[in-house]
PDB file of N, CA, C and O in Angstrom:
ATOM      1  N   MET A 199       6.762 -18.176  -2.009  1.00  0.00           N
ATOM      2  CA  MET A 199       5.452 -18.345  -2.546  1.00  0.00           C
ATOM      3  C   MET A 199       5.443 -16.623  -3.171  1.00  0.00           C
ATOM      4  O   MET A 199       4.846 -16.833  -4.701  1.00  0.00           O
ATOM      5  N   MET A 200       5.715 -15.452  -2.639  1.00  0.00           N
ATOM      6  CA  MET A 200       5.434 -14.202  -3.244  1.00  0.00           C
ATOM      7  C   MET A 200       6.196 -14.020  -4.769  1.00  0.00           C
ATOM      8  O   MET A 200       5.913 -13.522  -5.551  1.00  0.00           O
ATOM      9  N   ALA A 201       7.300 -14.586  -4.575  1.00  0.00           N
ATOM     10  CA  ALA A 201       8.174 -14.156  -5.828  1.00  0.00           C
ATOM     11  C   ALA A 201       7.918 -15.246  -6.950  1.00  0.00           C
ATOM     12  O   ALA A 201       7.844 -14.973  -7.951  1.00  0.00           O
ATOM     13  N   THR A 202       7.081 -16.264  -6.528  1.00  0.00           N
ATOM     14  CA  THR A 202       6.382 -16.778  -7.668  1.00  0.00           C
ATOM     15  C   THR A 202       4.850 -16.316  -8.249  1.00  0.00           C
ATOM     16  O   THR A 202       4.247 -17.221  -9.298  1.00  0.00           O
ATOM     17  N   THR A 203       4.387 -15.801  -7.352  1.00  0.00           N
ATOM     18  CA  THR A 203       2.864 -15.675  -7.500  1.00  0.00           C
ATOM     19  C   THR A 203       2.761 -14.334  -8.079  1.00  0.00           C
ATOM     20  O   THR A 203       3.309 -13.405  -7.917  1.00  0.00           O
ATOM     21  N   ASP A 204       1.657 -14.055  -9.337  1.00  0.00           N
ATOM     22  CA  ASP A 204       1.622 -12.836  -9.910  1.00  0.00           C
ATOM     23  C   ASP A 204       0.284 -12.488  -9.214  1.00  0.00           C
ATOM     24  O   ASP A 204      -0.563 -12.975  -9.759  1.00  0.00           O
ATOM     25  N   ILE A 205       0.393 -11.102  -8.170  1.00  0.00           N
ATOM     26  CA  ILE A 205      -0.868 -11.364  -7.656  1.00  0.00           C
ATOM     27  C   ILE A 205      -1.937 -10.352  -8.689  1.00  0.00           C
ATOM     28  O   ILE A 205      -2.789 -10.324  -8.656  1.00  0.00           O
ATOM     29  N   VAL A 206      -1.105  -9.594  -9.365  1.00  0.00           N
ATOM     30  CA  VAL A 206      -2.044  -8.912 -10.687  1.00  0.00           C
ATOM     31  C   VAL A 206      -2.722  -9.790 -11.472  1.00  0.00           C
ATOM     32  O   VAL A 206      -4.263  -9.661 -11.484  1.00  0.00           O
ATOM     33  N   LYS A 207      -2.251 -10.893 -11.577  1.00  0.00           N
ATOM     34  CA  LYS A 207      -3.187 -11.855 -12.181  1.00  0.00           C
ATOM     35  C   LYS A 207      -4.411 -12.889 -11.541  1.00  0.00           C
ATOM     36  O   LYS A 207      -5.329 -13.027 -11.459  1.00  0.00           O
ATOM     37  N   LEU A 208      -3.731 -13.224 -10.159  1.00  0.00           N
ATOM     38  CA  LEU A 208      -4.563 -13.592  -9.067  1.00  0.00           C
ATOM     39  C   LEU A 208      -5.808 -12.783  -8.297  1.00  0.00           C
ATOM     40  O   LEU A 208      -6.798 -13.221  -8.414  1.00  0.00           O
ATOM     41  N   VAL A 209      -5.262 -11.279  -8.122  1.00  0.00           N
ATOM     42  CA  VAL A 209      -6.558 -10.436  -7.732  1.00  0.00           C
ATOM     43  C   VAL A 209      -6.476  -9.172  -8.348  1.00  0.00           C
ATOM     44  O   VAL A 209      -6.273  -8.145  -8.368  1.00  0.00           O
ATOM     45  N   PRO A 210      -7.219  -9.562  -9.733  1.00  0.00           N
ATOM     46  CA  PRO A 210      -7.765  -8.324 -10.826  1.00  0.00           C
ATOM     47  C   PRO A 210      -8.579  -7.286 -10.005  1.00  0.00           C
ATOM     48  O   PRO A 210      -8.667  -6.002 -10.329  1.00  0.00           O
ATOM     49  N   THR A 211      -9.346  -7.759  -9.212  1.00  0.00           N
ATOM     50  CA  THR A 211     -10.585  -6.671  -8.576  1.00  0.00           C
ATOM     51  C   THR A 211     -10.839  -7.254  -7.240  1.00  0.00           C
ATOM     52  O   THR A 211     -10.473  -8.334  -6.809  1.00  0.00           O
ATOM     53  N   LEU A 212     -10.855  -5.780  -6.590  1.00  0.00           N
ATOM     54  CA  LEU A 212     -10.938  -5.803  -4.909  1.00  0.00           C
ATOM     55  C   LEU A 212     -12.522  -5.350  -4.863  1.00  0.00           C
ATOM     56  O   LEU A 212     -12.652  -4.127  -5.041  1.00  0.00           O
ATOM     57  N   ALA A 213     -13.573  -5.688  -3.908  1.00  0.00           N
ATOM     58  CA  ALA A 213     -14.791  -4.719  -3.619  1.00  0.00           C
ATOM     59  C   ALA A 213     -14.895  -4.033  -2.383  1.00  0.00           C
ATOM     60  O   ALA A 213     -15.613  -3.768  -1.687  1.00  0.00           O
ATOM     61  N   LEU A 214     -13.680  -3.536  -2.144  1.00  0.00           N
ATOM     62  CA  LEU A 214     -13.346  -2.758  -1.164  1.00  0.00           C
ATOM     63  C   LEU A 214     -12.105  -1.927  -1.060  1.00  0.00           C
ATOM     64  O   LEU A 214     -11.526  -2.070  -2.095  1.00  0.00           O
ATOM     65  N   PRO A 215     -11.773  -0.860  -0.390  1.00  0.00           N
ATOM     66  CA  PRO A 215     -11.161   0.144  -0.580  1.00  0.00           C
ATOM     67  C   PRO A 215      -9.379  -0.414  -0.337  1.00  0.00           C
ATOM     68  O   PRO A 215      -9.429  -1.750   0.460  1.00  0.00           O
ATOM     69  N   VAL A 216      -8.874  -0.284  -1.246  1.00  0.00           N
ATOM     70  CA  VAL A 216      -7.096  -0.573  -1.078  1.00  0.00           C
ATOM     71  C   VAL A 216      -6.038   0.475  -1.056  1.00  0.00           C
ATOM     72  O   VAL A 216      -6.106   1.494  -1.471  1.00  0.00           O
ATOM     73  N   MET A 217      -5.415  -0.092   0.440  1.00  0.00           N
ATOM     74  CA  MET A 217      -4.522   0.973   0.573  1.00  0.00           C
ATOM     75  C   MET A 217      -2.653   0.718   0.797  1.00  0.00           C
ATOM     76  O   MET A 217      -2.630  -0.660   1.419  1.00  0.00           O
ATOM     77  N   ILE A 218      -2.161   0.885  -0.381  1.00  0.00           N
ATOM     78  CA  ILE A 218      -0.731   0.237  -0.260  1.00  0.00           C
ATOM     79  C   ILE A 218       0.157   1.481   0.286  1.00  0.00           C
ATOM     80  O   ILE A 218       0.470   2.316  -0.503  1.00  0.00           O
ATOM     81  N   LEU A 219       0.871   0.837   1.276  1.00  0.00           N
ATOM     82  CA  LEU A 219       1.831   1.535   1.974  1.00  0.00           C
ATOM     83  C   LEU A 219       2.871   0.869   1.794  1.00  0.00           C
ATOM     84  O   LEU A 219       3.122  -0.187   2.121  1.00  0.00           O
ATOM     85  N   GLN A 220       3.700   1.383   0.924  1.00  0.00           N
ATOM     86  CA  GLN A 220       5.172   0.883   0.549  1.00  0.00           C
ATOM     87  C   GLN A 220       6.481   1.370   0.844  1.00  0.00           C
ATOM     88  O   GLN A 220       6.336   3.089   0.634  1.00  0.00           O
ATOM     89  N   GLY A 221       7.564   1.003   1.381  1.00  0.00           N
ATOM     90  CA  GLY A 221       8.444   1.288   1.484  1.00  0.00           C
ATOM     91  C   GLY A 221       9.684   1.607   0.384  1.00  0.00           C
ATOM     92  O   GLY A 221       9.663   0.490  -0.544  1.00  0.00           O
ATOM     93  N   GLN A 222       9.924   2.590   0.053  1.00  0.00           N
ATOM     94  CA  GLN A 222      11.247   2.896  -0.981  1.00  0.00           C
ATOM     95  C   GLN A 222      11.908   2.140  -1.359  1.00  0.00           C
ATOM     96  O   GLN A 222      12.229   1.384  -2.297  1.00  0.00           O
ATOM     97  N   TYR A 223      12.357   1.155   0.097  1.00  0.00           N
ATOM     98  CA  TYR A 223      13.185  -0.005  -0.103  1.00  0.00           C
ATOM     99  C   TYR A 223      13.321  -1.065  -0.027  1.00  0.00           C
ATOM    100  O   TYR A 223      14.085  -1.791   0.638  1.00  0.00           O
ATOM    101  N   ASP A 224      12.115  -1.359   0.068  1.00  0.00           N
ATOM    102  CA  ASP A 224      11.434  -2.696   0.626  1.00  0.00           C
ATOM    103  C   ASP A 224      11.566  -4.048  -0.530  1.00  0.00           C
ATOM    104  O   ASP A 224      12.238  -3.650  -1.981  1.00  0.00           O
ATOM    105  N   TYR A 225      12.889  -4.785  -0.051  1.00  0.00           N
ATOM    106  CA  TYR A 225      13.184  -5.499  -0.602  1.00  0.00           C
ATOM    107  C   TYR A 225      12.309  -7.186  -1.024  1.00  0.00           C
ATOM    108  O   TYR A 225      12.475  -7.908  -1.637  1.00  0.00           O
ATOM    109  N   GLN A 226      11.440  -7.109  -0.158  1.00  0.00           N
ATOM    110  CA  GLN A 226      10.749  -8.141   0.111  1.00  0.00           C
ATOM    111  C   GLN A 226       9.440  -8.353  -0.809  1.00  0.00           C
ATOM    112  O   GLN A 226       9.110  -8.927  -1.805  1.00  0.00           O
ATOM    113  N   THR A 227       8.692  -6.959  -1.299  1.00  0.00           N
ATOM    114  CA  THR A 227       8.086  -6.578  -2.413  1.00  0.00           C
ATOM    115  C   THR A 227       8.663  -5.396  -2.745  1.00  0.00           C
ATOM    116  O   THR A 227       7.942  -4.196  -1.967  1.00  0.00           O
ATOM    117  N   THR A 228       9.237  -5.427  -3.888  1.00  0.00           N
ATOM    118  CA  THR A 228       9.662  -4.069  -4.390  1.00  0.00           C
ATOM    119  C   THR A 228       8.750  -3.003  -4.892  1.00  0.00           C
ATOM    120  O   THR A 228       7.645  -3.189  -5.006  1.00  0.00           O
ATOM    121  N   HIS A 229       9.002  -1.917  -4.632  1.00  0.00           N
ATOM    122  CA  HIS A 229       8.202  -0.690  -5.276  1.00  0.00           C
ATOM    123  C   HIS A 229       7.357  -0.854  -6.666  1.00  0.00           C
ATOM    124  O   HIS A 229       6.589  -0.550  -6.373  1.00  0.00           O
ATOM    125  N   THR A 230       8.442  -1.286  -7.709  1.00  0.00           N
ATOM    126  CA  THR A 230       7.913  -1.622  -8.692  1.00  0.00           C
ATOM    127  C   THR A 230       7.183  -2.823  -8.470  1.00  0.00           C
ATOM    128  O   THR A 230       5.736  -2.603  -9.456  1.00  0.00           O
ATOM    129  N   GLN A 231       6.922  -3.701  -8.131  1.00  0.00           N
ATOM    130  CA  GLN A 231       5.990  -5.004  -7.838  1.00  0.00           C
ATOM    131  C   GLN A 231       4.729  -4.079  -7.210  1.00  0.00           C
ATOM    132  O   GLN A 231       3.419  -4.580  -7.729  1.00  0.00           O
ATOM    133  N   ALA A 232       4.836  -3.606  -5.849  1.00  0.00           N
ATOM    134  CA  ALA A 232       3.824  -2.867  -5.479  1.00  0.00           C
ATOM    135  C   ALA A 232       3.118  -1.724  -6.521  1.00  0.00           C
ATOM    136  O   ALA A 232       1.792  -1.745  -6.530  1.00  0.00           O
ATOM    137  N   LYS A 233       3.728  -0.983  -6.918  1.00  0.00           N
ATOM    138  CA  LYS A 233       3.212   0.133  -8.053  1.00  0.00           C
ATOM    139  C   LYS A 233       2.475  -0.812  -9.330  1.00  0.00           C
ATOM    140  O   LYS A 233       1.186  -0.464  -9.442  1.00  0.00           O
ATOM    141  N   ARG A 234       2.732  -1.640  -9.520  1.00  0.00           N
ATOM    142  CA  ARG A 234       2.273  -2.624 -10.870  1.00  0.00           C
ATOM    143  C   ARG A 234       0.859  -3.311 -10.256  1.00  0.00           C
ATOM    144  O   ARG A 234      -0.059  -3.133 -10.735  1.00  0.00           O
ATOM    145  N   PHE A 235       1.085  -3.926  -9.207  1.00  0.00           N
ATOM    146  CA  PHE A 235      -0.635  -4.037  -8.264  1.00  0.00           C
ATOM    147  C   PHE A 235      -1.564  -3.245  -8.286  1.00  0.00           C
ATOM    148  O   PHE A 235      -2.742  -3.220  -8.498  1.00  0.00           O
ATOM    149  N   TYR A 236      -1.182  -1.763  -7.862  1.00  0.00           N
ATOM    150  CA  TYR A 236      -1.706  -0.530  -7.856  1.00  0.00           C
ATOM    151  C   TYR A 236      -2.233   0.029  -8.841  1.00  0.00           C
ATOM    152  O   TYR A 236      -3.513   0.188  -8.822  1.00  0.00           O
ATOM    153  N   GLU A 237      -1.717  -0.323 -10.353  1.00  0.00           N
ATOM    154  CA  GLU A 237      -1.925   0.378 -11.244  1.00  0.00           C
ATOM    155  C   GLU A 237      -3.175  -0.736 -11.774  1.00  0.00           C
ATOM    156  O   GLU A 237      -3.918  -0.239 -12.600  1.00  0.00           O
ATOM    157  N   SER A 238      -2.844  -1.640 -11.643  1.00  0.00           N
ATOM    158  CA  SER A 238      -3.712  -3.079 -12.028  1.00  0.00           C
ATOM    159  C   SER A 238      -5.032  -3.356 -11.572  1.00  0.00           C
ATOM    160  O   SER A 238      -6.060  -3.504 -12.199  1.00  0.00           O
ATOM    161  N   VAL A 239      -5.093  -3.075 -10.465  1.00  0.00           N
ATOM    162  CA  VAL A 239      -6.164  -3.486  -9.369  1.00  0.00           C
ATOM    163  C   VAL A 239      -7.349  -2.628  -9.508  1.00  0.00           C
ATOM    164  O   VAL A 239      -7.309  -1.680  -9.975  1.00  0.00           O
ATOM    165  N   LYS A 240      -8.450  -3.081  -9.628  1.00  0.00           N
ATOM    166  CA  LYS A 240      -9.571  -2.309  -9.962  1.00  0.00           C
ATOM    167  C   LYS A 240     -10.543  -2.579  -8.343  1.00  0.00           C
ATOM    168  O   LYS A 240     -10.650  -3.403  -7.913  1.00  0.00           O
ATOM    169  N   ALA A 241     -10.804  -1.169  -8.055  1.00  0.00           N
ATOM    170  CA  ALA A 241     -11.268  -1.269  -6.498  1.00  0.00           C
ATOM    171  C   ALA A 241     -12.270  -0.086  -6.257  1.00  0.00           C
ATOM    172  O   ALA A 241     -11.957   0.962  -7.470  1.00  0.00           O
ATOM    173  N   PRO A 242     -13.191   0.221  -5.307  1.00  0.00           N
ATOM    174  CA  PRO A 242     -13.862   1.191  -5.511  1.00  0.00           C
ATOM    175  C   PRO A 242     -13.049   2.389  -4.916  1.00  0.00           C
ATOM    176  O   PRO A 242     -13.624   3.711  -5.158  1.00  0.00           O
ATOM    177  N   TYR A 243     -11.948   2.345  -4.173  1.00  0.00           N
ATOM    178  CA  TYR A 243     -11.074   3.397  -3.533  1.00  0.00           C
ATOM    179  C   TYR A 243      -9.704   2.992  -3.916  1.00  0.00           C
ATOM    180  O   TYR A 243      -9.607   1.767  -3.429  1.00  0.00           O
ATOM    181  N   LYS A 244      -8.470   3.765  -4.070  1.00  0.00           N
ATOM    182  CA  LYS A 244      -7.439   3.006  -4.096  1.00  0.00           C
ATOM    183  C   LYS A 244      -6.447   4.375  -3.681  1.00  0.00           C
ATOM    184  O   LYS A 244      -6.461   5.176  -4.478  1.00  0.00           O
ATOM    185  N   LYS A 245      -5.591   4.047  -2.979  1.00  0.00           N
ATOM    186  CA  LYS A 245      -4.320   5.164  -2.759  1.00  0.00           C
ATOM    187  C   LYS A 245      -2.855   4.323  -2.315  1.00  0.00           C
ATOM    188  O   LYS A 245      -2.856   3.258  -2.142  1.00  0.00           O
ATOM    189  N   MET A 246      -2.308   4.816  -3.258  1.00  0.00           N
ATOM    190  CA  MET A 246      -0.808   3.991  -2.726  1.00  0.00           C
ATOM    191  C   MET A 246       0.331   5.394  -2.223  1.00  0.00           C
ATOM    192  O   MET A 246       0.182   6.357  -2.725  1.00  0.00           O
ATOM    193  N   PHE A 247       0.655   4.887  -1.223  1.00  0.00           N
ATOM    194  CA  PHE A 247       1.446   5.960  -0.475  1.00  0.00           C
ATOM    195  C   PHE A 247       2.910   5.343  -0.168  1.00  0.00           C
ATOM    196  O   PHE A 247       3.042   4.039   0.342  1.00  0.00           O
ATOM    197  N   THR A 248       4.143   6.047  -0.461  1.00  0.00           N
ATOM    198  CA  THR A 248       5.260   5.754  -0.178  1.00  0.00           C
ATOM    199  C   THR A 248       6.348   6.304   0.494  1.00  0.00           C
ATOM    200  O   THR A 248       6.094   7.496   0.971  1.00  0.00           O
ATOM    201  N   PHE A 249       6.444   5.700   1.434  1.00  0.00           N
ATOM    202  CA  PHE A 249       7.412   6.033   2.574  1.00  0.00           C
ATOM    203  C   PHE A 249       9.136   5.961   1.896  1.00  0.00           C
ATOM    204  O   PHE A 249       9.561   4.780   1.700  1.00  0.00           O
ATOM    205  N   GLU A 250       9.605   7.040   1.867  1.00  0.00           N
ATOM    206  CA  GLU A 250      10.731   7.459   0.998  1.00  0.00           C
ATOM    207  C   GLU A 250      12.054   6.494   1.881  1.00  0.00           C
ATOM    208  O   GLU A 250      13.189   6.727   1.246  1.00  0.00           O
ATOM    209  N   ASN A 251      11.769   6.910   3.264  1.00  0.00           N
ATOM    210  CA  ASN A 251      13.350   6.175   4.026  1.00  0.00           C
ATOM    211  C   ASN A 251      13.041   4.825   4.989  1.00  0.00           C
ATOM    212  O   ASN A 251      13.424   4.673   5.551  1.00  0.00           O
ATOM    213  N   SER A 252      12.196   4.090   4.224  1.00  0.00           N
ATOM    214  CA  SER A 252      11.538   2.639   4.917  1.00  0.00           C
ATOM    215  C   SER A 252      11.918   1.655   3.898  1.00  0.00           C
ATOM    216  O   SER A 252      11.857   1.957   2.451  1.00  0.00           O
ATOM    217  N   SER A 253      12.116   0.490   4.189  1.00  0.00           N
ATOM    218  CA  SER A 253      12.176  -0.668   3.864  1.00  0.00           C
ATOM    219  C   SER A 253      11.048  -1.396   3.732  1.00  0.00           C
ATOM    220  O   SER A 253       9.773  -0.841   3.584  1.00  0.00           O
ATOM    221  N   HIS A 254      10.477  -2.750   4.674  1.00  0.00           N
ATOM    222  CA  HIS A 254       9.193  -3.457   4.587  1.00  0.00           C
ATOM    223  C   HIS A 254       8.736  -2.968   6.252  1.00  0.00           C
ATOM    224  O   HIS A 254       7.711  -2.982   5.976  1.00  0.00           O
ATOM    225  N   THR A 255       9.211  -2.034   6.890  1.00  0.00           N
ATOM    226  CA  THR A 255       8.672  -1.903   7.699  1.00  0.00           C
ATOM    227  C   THR A 255       8.401  -0.344   8.224  1.00  0.00           C
ATOM    228  O   THR A 255       8.972   0.393   9.207  1.00  0.00           O
ATOM    229  N   PRO A 256       7.835   0.413   7.533  1.00  0.00           N
ATOM    230  CA  PRO A 256       7.669   1.652   7.474  1.00  0.00           C
ATOM    231  C   PRO A 256       6.785   2.324   9.019  1.00  0.00           C
ATOM    232  O   PRO A 256       7.269   3.219   9.582  1.00  0.00           O
ATOM    233  N   PHE A 257       6.065   1.365  10.006  1.00  0.00           N
ATOM    234  CA  PHE A 257       5.569   1.596  10.819  1.00  0.00           C
ATOM    235  C   PHE A 257       6.471   2.023  12.136  1.00  0.00           C
ATOM    236  O   PHE A 257       6.396   2.095  13.311  1.00  0.00           O
ATOM    237  N   ILE A 258       7.612   1.019  11.604  1.00  0.00           N
ATOM    238  CA  ILE A 258       9.097   1.589  12.816  1.00  0.00           C
ATOM    239  C   ILE A 258       9.821   2.682  12.326  1.00  0.00           C
ATOM    240  O   ILE A 258      10.464   3.025  12.898  1.00  0.00           O
ATOM    241  N   GLU A 259      10.413   1.989  10.700  1.00  0.00           N
ATOM    242  CA  GLU A 259      11.092   3.250  10.298  1.00  0.00           C
ATOM    243  C   GLU A 259      10.593   4.588   9.965  1.00  0.00           C
ATOM    244  O   GLU A 259      12.026   5.388  10.531  1.00  0.00           O
ATOM    245  N   GLU A 260       9.571   5.017   9.734  1.00  0.00           N
ATOM    246  CA  GLU A 260       8.807   5.957   9.856  1.00  0.00           C
ATOM    247  C   GLU A 260       7.967   6.432  10.667  1.00  0.00           C
ATOM    248  O   GLU A 260       6.557   6.876   9.907  1.00  0.00           O
ATOM    249  N   SER A 261       7.611   5.943  12.194  1.00  0.00           N
ATOM    250  CA  SER A 261       6.575   5.603  12.713  1.00  0.00           C
ATOM    251  C   SER A 261       5.620   7.004  12.275  1.00  0.00           C
ATOM    252  O   SER A 261       4.685   6.654  12.625  1.00  0.00           O
ATOM    253  N   GLU A 262       6.357   8.374  12.755  1.00  0.00           N
ATOM    254  CA  GLU A 262       5.401   9.392  12.928  1.00  0.00           C
ATOM    255  C   GLU A 262       5.012   9.409  11.567  1.00  0.00           C
ATOM    256  O   GLU A 262       3.260   9.688  11.529  1.00  0.00           O
ATOM    257  N   ARG A 263       5.274   9.215  10.523  1.00  0.00           N
ATOM    258  CA  ARG A 263       4.527   9.466   9.106  1.00  0.00           C
ATOM    259  C   ARG A 263       3.675   8.378   8.908  1.00  0.00           C
ATOM    260  O   ARG A 263       2.424   8.484   8.307  1.00  0.00           O
ATOM    261  N   PHE A 264       3.796   7.406   9.398  1.00  0.00           N
ATOM    262  CA  PHE A 264       3.044   6.000   9.086  1.00  0.00           C
ATOM    263  C   PHE A 264       1.851   6.661  10.076  1.00  0.00           C
ATOM    264  O   PHE A 264       0.710   6.253   9.722  1.00  0.00           O
ATOM    265  N   TYR A 265       2.041   6.655  11.093  1.00  0.00           N
ATOM    266  CA  TYR A 265       0.738   6.589  12.288  1.00  0.00           C
ATOM    267  C   TYR A 265      -0.134   8.241  11.511  1.00  0.00           C
ATOM    268  O   TYR A 265      -1.201   8.050  11.858  1.00  0.00           O
ATOM    269  N   LYS A 266       0.558   9.387  11.318  1.00  0.00           N
ATOM    270  CA  LYS A 266      -0.237  10.280  10.648  1.00  0.00           C
ATOM    271  C   LYS A 266      -0.904   9.917   9.436  1.00  0.00           C
ATOM    272  O   LYS A 266      -2.106  10.311   8.968  1.00  0.00           O
ATOM    273  N   PHE A 267      -0.535   8.933   8.816  1.00  0.00           N
ATOM    274  CA  PHE A 267      -1.038   8.795   7.187  1.00  0.00           C
ATOM    275  C   PHE A 267      -2.608   7.700   7.998  1.00  0.00           C
ATOM    276  O   PHE A 267      -3.187   7.955   6.897  1.00  0.00           O
ATOM    277  N   MET A 268      -2.087   7.036   8.727  1.00  0.00           N
ATOM    278  CA  MET A 268      -3.189   6.057   9.221  1.00  0.00           C
ATOM    279  C   MET A 268      -4.382   6.766   9.828  1.00  0.00           C
ATOM    280  O   MET A 268      -5.340   6.827   9.777  1.00  0.00           O
ATOM    281  N   GLN A 269      -3.991   8.073  10.738  1.00  0.00           N
ATOM    282  CA  GLN A 269      -5.043   9.133  11.237  1.00  0.00           C
ATOM    283  C   GLN A 269      -5.594   9.581   9.979  1.00  0.00           C
ATOM    284  O   GLN A 269      -7.092   9.776   9.895  1.00  0.00           O
ATOM    285  N   ASP A 270      -5.045  10.205   9.177  1.00  0.00           N
ATOM    286  CA  ASP A 270      -5.218  10.902   8.236  1.00  0.00           C
ATOM    287  C   ASP A 270      -5.887  10.418   7.099  1.00  0.00           C
ATOM    288  O   ASP A 270      -7.133  10.848   6.645  1.00  0.00           O
ATOM    289  N   GLU A 271      -5.402   9.385   6.742  1.00  0.00           N
ATOM    290  CA  GLU A 271      -6.034   9.043   5.381  1.00  0.00           C
ATOM    291  C   GLU A 271      -6.743   7.570   5.810  1.00  0.00           C
ATOM    292  O   GLU A 271      -8.032   7.275   5.178  1.00  0.00           O
ATOM    293  N   VAL A 272      -6.235   6.630   6.506  1.00  0.00           N
ATOM    294  CA  VAL A 272      -7.076   5.507   6.484  1.00  0.00           C
ATOM    295  C   VAL A 272      -8.591   5.314   7.512  1.00  0.00           C
ATOM    296  O   VAL A 272      -9.541   4.879   7.405  1.00  0.00           O
ATOM    297  N   LEU A 273      -8.447   6.218   8.521  1.00  0.00           N
ATOM    298  CA  LEU A 273      -9.402   5.929   9.573  1.00  0.00           C
ATOM    299  C   LEU A 273     -10.549   7.136   9.078  1.00  0.00           C
ATOM    300  O   LEU A 273     -11.687   6.793   9.286  1.00  0.00           O
ATOM    301  N   GLY A 274     -10.184   7.690   7.747  1.00  0.00           N
ATOM    302  CA  GLY A 274     -11.136   8.796   7.247  1.00  0.00           C
ATOM    303  C   GLY A 274     -12.204   7.570   6.265  1.00  0.00           C
ATOM    304  O   GLY A 274     -13.022   7.932   6.045  1.00  0.00           O
ATOM    305  N   LEU A 275     -11.720   6.806   5.577  1.00  0.00           N
ATOM    306  CA  LEU A 275     -12.234   5.805   4.943  1.00  0.00           C
ATOM    307  C   LEU A 275     -13.286   4.802   6.402  1.00  0.00           C
ATOM    308  O   LEU A 275     -14.357   4.447   5.200  1.00  0.00           O
ATOM    309  N   CYS A 276     -13.284   5.072   7.160  1.00  0.00           N
ATOM    310  CA  CYS A 276     -14.088   3.649   8.061  1.00  0.00           C
ATOM    311  C   CYS A 276     -15.230   4.390   8.056  1.00  0.00           C
ATOM    312  O   CYS A 276     -16.352   3.430   7.964  1.00  0.00           O
ATOM    313  N   SER A 277     -15.549   5.833   7.817  1.00  0.00           N
ATOM    314  CA  SER A 277     -17.157   6.049   7.922  1.00  0.00           C
ATOM    315  C   SER A 277     -18.079   6.199   6.421  1.00  0.00           C
ATOM    316  O   SER A 277     -19.275   6.208   5.791  1.00  0.00           O
ATOM    317  N   LEU A 278     -17.358   6.091   5.186  1.00  0.00           N
ATOM    318  CA  LEU A 278     -17.987   5.772   3.761  1.00  0.00           C
ATOM    319  C   LEU A 278     -18.158   4.494   3.726  1.00  0.00           C
ATOM    320  O   LEU A 278     -18.012   3.647   3.967  1.00  0.00           O
ATOM    321  N   ASN A 279     -19.227   4.737   2.736  1.00  0.00           N
ATOM    322  CA  ASN A 279     -20.142   3.471   1.910  1.00  0.00           C
ATOM    323  C   ASN A 279     -19.195   3.185   0.745  1.00  0.00           C
ATOM    324  O   ASN A 279     -19.771   3.841  -0.096  1.00  0.00           O
ATOM    325  N   PHE A 280     -18.808   1.942   0.298  1.00  0.00           N
ATOM    326  CA  PHE A 280     -18.476   1.285  -0.784  1.00  0.00           C
ATOM    327  C   PHE A 280     -18.930   0.382  -1.871  1.00  0.00           C
ATOM    328  O   PHE A 280     -18.568  -0.080  -2.509  1.00  0.00           O
ATOM    329  N   SER A 281     -20.484   0.512  -0.980  1.00  0.00           N
ATOM    330  CA  SER A 281     -21.147  -0.756  -1.923  1.00  0.00           C
ATOM    331  C   SER A 281     -22.138  -0.231  -2.752  1.00  0.00           C
ATOM    332  O   SER A 281     -21.912   0.860  -3.018  1.00  0.00           O
TER     333      SER A 281
END
């Protein structure tokens, strides 16, 4: 499904924050595909973070960096109003 789905066309806008946590060596969704979506999607807030030593599971492959990112970046968004 993902190989034939153009998410850039399917999801041009989201009315919520977009966080893309991407493994540099992900073969399921390549870094190029993720970056293309990130650059095209319109959202009230968006951020892309690349895990340089991971593929599809940075929460396992770089667990300390992953959880630090979640704590520092994602949890801080919970108190913000994006409406």
